[in-house]
PDB file of C-alpha atoms in Angstrom:
ATOM      1  CA  GLY P  67       3.723 -24.309 -17.551  1.00 39.00           C
ATOM      2  CA  ARG P  68       2.143 -22.790 -14.477  1.00 46.00           C
ATOM      3  CA  PHE P  69      -0.826 -20.421 -14.934  1.00 41.00           C
ATOM      4  CA  ARG P  70      -2.168 -17.769 -12.603  1.00 44.00           C
ATOM      5  CA  ILE P  71      -5.367 -16.112 -13.733  1.00 39.00           C
ATOM      6  CA  SER P  72      -6.474 -12.825 -12.212  1.00 43.00           C
ATOM      7  CA  VAL P  73      -8.821 -10.077 -13.318  1.00 42.00           C
ATOM      8  CA  ASN P  74      -6.499  -8.588 -15.933  1.00 46.00           C
ATOM      9  CA  TYR P  75      -3.332 -10.669 -15.884  1.00 50.00           C
ATOM     10  CA  ILE P  76      -2.370 -14.160 -17.005  1.00 51.00           C
ATOM     11  CA  GLN P  77       0.995 -15.553 -15.926  1.00 54.00           C
ATOM     12  CA  GLN P  78       2.633 -18.325 -17.910  1.00 55.00           C
ATOM     13  CA  GLY P  79       5.697 -20.241 -16.762  1.00 55.00           C
ATOM     14  CA  ASP P  80       7.783 -19.459 -19.898  1.00 65.00           C
ATOM     15  CA  ASN P  81       8.928 -15.925 -19.019  1.00 82.00           C
ATOM     16  CA  MET P  82      10.258 -16.300 -15.456  1.00 89.00           C
ATOM     17  CA  ALA P  83      13.044 -14.259 -13.846  1.00 92.00           C
ATOM     18  CA  MET P  84      14.552 -13.959 -10.369  1.00 93.00           C
ATOM     19  CA  THR P  85      13.903 -10.651  -8.638  1.00 95.00           C
ATOM     20  CA  HIS P  86      15.573  -9.649  -5.361  1.00 96.00           C
ATOM     21  CA  PHE P  87      14.042  -6.929  -3.172  1.00 97.00           C
ATOM     22  CA  GLN P  88      13.044  -6.193   0.436  1.00 97.00           C
ATOM     23  CA  VAL P  89       9.587  -6.340   1.952  1.00 98.00           C
ATOM     24  CA  ASP P  90       9.093  -4.893   5.426  1.00 97.00           C
ATOM     25  CA  GLY P  91      12.821  -5.195   6.117  1.00 96.00           C
ATOM     26  CA  GLN P  92      13.114  -8.811   4.951  1.00 96.00           C
ATOM     27  CA  LYS P  93      15.105  -9.781   1.876  1.00 97.00           C
ATOM     28  CA  VAL P  94      13.038 -11.763  -0.626  1.00 96.00           C
ATOM     29  CA  ARG P  95      13.760 -13.595  -3.867  1.00 95.00           C
ATOM     30  CA  LEU P  96      10.926 -14.129  -6.268  1.00 93.00           C
ATOM     31  CA  ASP P  97      10.992 -16.310  -9.355  1.00 93.00           C
ATOM     32  CA  SER P  98       8.163 -14.896 -11.447  1.00 93.00           C
ATOM     33  CA  ASP P  99       7.173 -13.212 -14.664  1.00 94.00           C
ATOM     34  CA  PRO P 100       8.859  -9.772 -14.420  1.00 95.00           C
ATOM     35  CA  GLN P 101       5.653  -8.122 -15.677  1.00 95.00           C
ATOM     36  CA  MET P 102       3.489  -9.641 -12.922  1.00 96.00           C
ATOM     37  CA  PRO P 103       1.957  -6.861 -10.796  1.00 97.00           C
ATOM     38  CA  LEU P 104       3.700  -6.385  -7.454  1.00 98.00           C
ATOM     39  CA  LEU P 105       0.333  -6.754  -5.710  1.00 98.00           C
ATOM     40  CA  TYR P 106       0.033 -10.364  -6.902  1.00 97.00           C
ATOM     41  CA  ALA P 107       3.566 -11.138  -5.711  1.00 97.00           C
ATOM     42  CA  LEU P 108       2.829  -9.643  -2.288  1.00 97.00           C
ATOM     43  CA  ARG P 109      -0.526 -11.355  -1.810  1.00 97.00           C
ATOM     44  CA  ASP P 110      -0.142 -14.650  -3.683  1.00 95.00           C
ATOM     45  CA  ASP P 111       3.549 -15.478  -3.472  1.00 95.00           C
ATOM     46  CA  LEU P 112       4.535 -13.785  -0.198  1.00 96.00           C
ATOM     47  CA  LYS P 113       1.119 -14.314   1.490  1.00 95.00           C
ATOM     48  CA  LEU P 114       0.816 -10.708   2.724  1.00 96.00           C
ATOM     49  CA  ASN P 115      -2.791  -9.641   3.102  1.00 93.00           C
ATOM     50  CA  ASN P 116      -2.542  -5.911   3.847  1.00 94.00           C
ATOM     51  CA  PRO P 117      -2.455  -4.518   0.325  1.00 97.00           C
ATOM     52  CA  LYS P 118      -5.872  -5.307  -1.115  1.00 96.00           C
ATOM     53  CA  PHE P 119      -7.086  -5.840  -4.650  1.00 95.00           C
ATOM     54  CA  GLY P 120      -9.624  -3.124  -5.355  1.00 93.00           C
ATOM     55  CA  CYS P 121      -9.832  -2.118  -8.994  1.00 92.00           C
ATOM     56  CA  GLY P 122      -6.636  -3.366 -10.645  1.00 93.00           C
ATOM     57  CA  LEU P 123      -6.372  -0.011 -12.443  1.00 94.00           C
ATOM     58  CA  ALA P 124      -4.605   2.192  -9.844  1.00 93.00           C
ATOM     59  CA  GLN P 125      -7.834   4.124  -9.293  1.00 92.00           C
ATOM     60  CA  CYS P 126      -8.934   3.190  -5.758  1.00 93.00           C
ATOM     61  CA  GLY P 127      -5.724   2.922  -3.703  1.00 95.00           C
ATOM     62  CA  ALA P 128      -6.522  -0.285  -1.798  1.00 96.00           C
ATOM     63  CA  CYS P 129      -3.250  -1.815  -3.054  1.00 97.00           C
ATOM     64  CA  THR P 130      -0.980   1.046  -1.906  1.00 98.00           C
ATOM     65  CA  VAL P 131       2.484   0.221  -0.563  1.00 98.00           C
ATOM     66  CA  HIS P 132       5.648   2.282  -0.156  1.00 98.00           C
ATOM     67  CA  LEU P 133       8.469   1.801  -2.657  1.00 98.00           C
ATOM     68  CA  ASP P 134      11.623   3.357  -1.209  1.00 98.00           C
ATOM     69  CA  GLY P 135       9.363   5.609   0.881  1.00 97.00           C
ATOM     70  CA  GLN P 136       7.001   6.731  -1.890  1.00 97.00           C
ATOM     71  CA  ALA P 137       3.351   5.620  -1.962  1.00 98.00           C
ATOM     72  CA  ILE P 138       2.631   3.574  -5.105  1.00 98.00           C
ATOM     73  CA  ARG P 139      -0.296   1.543  -6.400  1.00 97.00           C
ATOM     74  CA  SER P 140       1.069  -2.008  -6.461  1.00 98.00           C
ATOM     75  CA  CYS P 141      -1.631  -3.327  -8.811  1.00 97.00           C
ATOM     76  CA  VAL P 142       0.033  -1.601 -11.794  1.00 97.00           C
ATOM     77  CA  VAL P 143       3.713  -1.761 -10.830  1.00 97.00           C
ATOM     78  CA  PRO P 144       5.509  -4.774 -12.308  1.00 97.00           C
ATOM     79  CA  VAL P 145       7.725  -6.893 -10.064  1.00 97.00           C
ATOM     80  CA  SER P 146      10.688  -5.934 -12.272  1.00 97.00           C
ATOM     81  CA  ALA P 147      10.337  -2.303 -11.099  1.00 97.00           C
ATOM     82  CA  VAL P 148      11.111  -3.204  -7.468  1.00 98.00           C
ATOM     83  CA  LYS P 149      14.373  -5.046  -8.113  1.00 97.00           C
ATOM     84  CA  GLY P 150      16.882  -4.051  -5.428  1.00 98.00           C
ATOM     85  CA  LYS P 151      14.392  -1.699  -3.740  1.00 98.00           C
ATOM     86  CA  LYS P 152      12.549  -1.549  -0.421  1.00 98.00           C
ATOM     87  CA  VAL P 153       8.811  -2.248  -0.292  1.00 98.00           C
ATOM     88  CA  THR P 154       6.892  -1.405   2.876  1.00 98.00           C
ATOM     89  CA  THR P 155       3.391  -2.706   3.513  1.00 98.00           C
ATOM     90  CA  LEU P 156       0.964  -1.689   6.240  1.00 97.00           C
ATOM     91  CA  ALA P 157       2.429  -4.471   8.414  1.00 95.00           C
ATOM     92  CA  GLY P 158       5.898  -2.948   8.067  1.00 97.00           C
ATOM     93  CA  LEU P 159       4.808   0.634   8.743  1.00 96.00           C
ATOM     94  CA  GLY P 160       4.680  -0.007  12.484  1.00 94.00           C
ATOM     95  CA  THR P 161       4.466  -2.876  14.936  1.00 91.00           C
ATOM     96  CA  PRO P 162       1.764  -3.760  17.467  1.00 92.00           C
ATOM     97  CA  GLU P 163       4.209  -2.627  20.172  1.00 95.00           C
ATOM     98  CA  LYS P 164       5.219   0.559  18.348  1.00 95.00           C
ATOM     99  CA  PRO P 165       2.577   1.510  15.768  1.00 97.00           C
ATOM    100  CA  HIS P 166       3.049   4.391  13.357  1.00 97.00           C
ATOM    101  CA  PRO P 167       1.240   7.586  14.498  1.00 98.00           C
ATOM    102  CA  ILE P 168      -1.171   7.312  11.558  1.00 97.00           C
ATOM    103  CA  GLN P 169      -2.112   3.770  12.623  1.00 97.00           C
ATOM    104  CA  VAL P 170      -2.735   4.975  16.197  1.00 97.00           C
ATOM    105  CA  ALA P 171      -4.856   7.878  14.951  1.00 97.00           C
ATOM    106  CA  PHE P 172      -7.006   5.637  12.735  1.00 97.00           C
ATOM    107  CA  VAL P 173      -7.746   3.425  15.759  1.00 96.00           C
ATOM    108  CA  GLU P 174      -8.382   6.380  18.094  1.00 96.00           C
ATOM    109  CA  GLU P 175     -10.769   7.979  15.596  1.00 96.00           C
ATOM    110  CA  GLN P 176     -12.451   4.594  15.000  1.00 96.00           C
ATOM    111  CA  VAL P 177     -12.115   5.059  11.250  1.00 95.00           C
ATOM    112  CA  PRO P 178     -12.500   1.524   9.828  1.00 91.00           C
ATOM    113  CA  GLN P 179     -15.898   0.171   8.998  1.00 92.00           C
ATOM    114  CA  CYS P 180     -15.481  -2.585   6.435  1.00 92.00           C
ATOM    115  CA  GLY P 181     -11.712  -1.882   6.407  1.00 91.00           C
ATOM    116  CA  HIS P 182     -11.065  -2.775   2.761  1.00 93.00           C
ATOM    117  CA  CYS P 183      -9.778   0.695   1.847  1.00 94.00           C
ATOM    118  CA  ILE P 184      -7.859   1.488   5.042  1.00 95.00           C
ATOM    119  CA  ASN P 185      -4.545   0.210   3.669  1.00 96.00           C
ATOM    120  CA  GLY P 186      -4.631   2.848   0.915  1.00 97.00           C
ATOM    121  CA  TRP P 187      -5.541   5.733   3.200  1.00 97.00           C
ATOM    122  CA  VAL P 188      -2.956   4.859   5.855  1.00 98.00           C
ATOM    123  CA  MET P 189      -0.093   4.184   3.448  1.00 98.00           C
ATOM    124  CA  THR P 190      -0.793   7.249   1.287  1.00 98.00           C
ATOM    125  CA  SER P 191      -1.186   9.637   4.222  1.00 98.00           C
ATOM    126  CA  ALA P 192       1.900   8.258   6.040  1.00 98.00           C
ATOM    127  CA  ALA P 193       4.114   8.853   2.985  1.00 98.00           C
ATOM    128  CA  PHE P 194       2.558  12.268   2.347  1.00 97.00           C
ATOM    129  CA  LEU P 195       2.925  13.512   5.935  1.00 97.00           C
ATOM    130  CA  LYS P 196       6.536  12.342   6.069  1.00 96.00           C
ATOM    131  CA  GLN P 197       7.298  14.567   3.062  1.00 96.00           C
ATOM    132  CA  ASN P 198       4.898  17.380   4.050  1.00 96.00           C
ATOM    133  CA  PRO P 199       4.661  17.539   7.869  1.00 96.00           C
ATOM    134  CA  LYS P 200       3.085  21.012   7.842  1.00 96.00           C
ATOM    135  CA  ALA P 201       0.574  20.364   5.051  1.00 97.00           C
ATOM    136  CA  THR P 202      -2.638  22.363   5.014  1.00 97.00           C
ATOM    137  CA  ASP P 203      -6.046  20.697   4.977  1.00 96.00           C
ATOM    138  CA  ALA P 204      -6.352  21.490   1.266  1.00 97.00           C
ATOM    139  CA  GLN P 205      -2.962  19.910   0.532  1.00 97.00           C
ATOM    140  CA  ILE P 206      -3.936  16.799   2.487  1.00 97.00           C
ATOM    141  CA  ARG P 207      -7.207  16.503   0.539  1.00 95.00           C
ATOM    142  CA  ASP P 208      -5.304  16.925  -2.749  1.00 96.00           C
ATOM    143  CA  ALA P 209      -2.785  14.229  -1.766  1.00 96.00           C
ATOM    144  CA  LEU P 210      -5.605  11.798  -0.993  1.00 96.00           C
ATOM    145  CA  GLN P 211      -7.517  12.470  -4.190  1.00 93.00           C
ATOM    146  CA  GLY P 212      -8.487   9.267  -5.929  1.00 91.00           C
ATOM    147  CA  LEU P 213      -8.670   7.107  -2.806  1.00 94.00           C
ATOM    148  CA  LYS P 214     -12.074   5.523  -2.376  1.00 90.00           C
ATOM    149  CA  CYS P 215     -14.080   4.601   0.741  1.00 92.00           C
ATOM    150  CA  ARG P 216     -17.462   3.085   0.009  1.00 91.00           C
ATOM    151  CA  CYS P 217     -18.460   3.274   3.686  1.00 92.00           C
ATOM    152  CA  GLY P 218     -18.179   7.076   3.587  1.00 91.00           C
ATOM    153  CA  THR P 219     -15.783   7.501   6.506  1.00 93.00           C
ATOM    154  CA  HIS P 220     -14.006  10.432   4.848  1.00 93.00           C
ATOM    155  CA  VAL P 221     -14.599  12.869   7.726  1.00 94.00           C
ATOM    156  CA  SER P 222     -13.195  10.382  10.256  1.00 96.00           C
ATOM    157  CA  ILE P 223     -10.254   9.689   7.948  1.00 96.00           C
ATOM    158  CA  LEU P 224      -9.386  13.392   7.718  1.00 96.00           C
ATOM    159  CA  ARG P 225      -9.729  13.760  11.504  1.00 97.00           C
ATOM    160  CA  ALA P 226      -7.325  10.833  11.997  1.00 97.00           C
ATOM    161  CA  ILE P 227      -4.804  12.263   9.553  1.00 97.00           C
ATOM    162  CA  LYS P 228      -4.885  15.656  11.295  1.00 97.00           C
ATOM    163  CA  ARG P 229      -4.425  13.913  14.661  1.00 97.00           C
ATOM    164  CA  ALA P 230      -1.415  11.989  13.324  1.00 97.00           C
ATOM    165  CA  GLN P 231      -0.019  15.156  11.767  1.00 97.00           C
ATOM    166  CA  THR P 232       0.138  16.872  15.170  1.00 95.00           C
ATOM    167  CA  GLN P 233       1.847  13.828  16.729  1.00 93.00           C
ATOM    168  CA  MET P 234       4.367  13.560  13.880  1.00 92.00           C
ATOM    169  CA  ALA P 235       5.273  17.283  13.972  1.00 85.00           C
TER     170      ALA P 235
END
């Protein structure tokens, strides 16, 4: 059988199943092990590079995508959990012609340094602000708890989120 070896997951060709779902508005069919993490399907099988592999333990947020509008950590969600659902990646959040307000704010505030963590911050804050448009600073900080930025751009990130919040209101 076919093997895929990653940090904490080995896929063998014996236990394959067809899973239908949407990614960024496109219908996809994936023949894979149903327990394979969604992140691996997005990056390896569908060749999408926005969700990043960070920790593989849902602790850093680099792999965050939206599942039916909710921010999830795709490194620990099995492909079987997205059957018939809508997955949105950073590329599907907005377009170059019409970016999401949070994407605009991150550019205007010049947030990214290395950029590895940006996917998690943008996707988490976009989902949070959609549900909580009038969130306080403390609520925003609570919602972003657990996301990691090794470059230390946290102040710029919060400024960008507040900027987007005013544009989304």
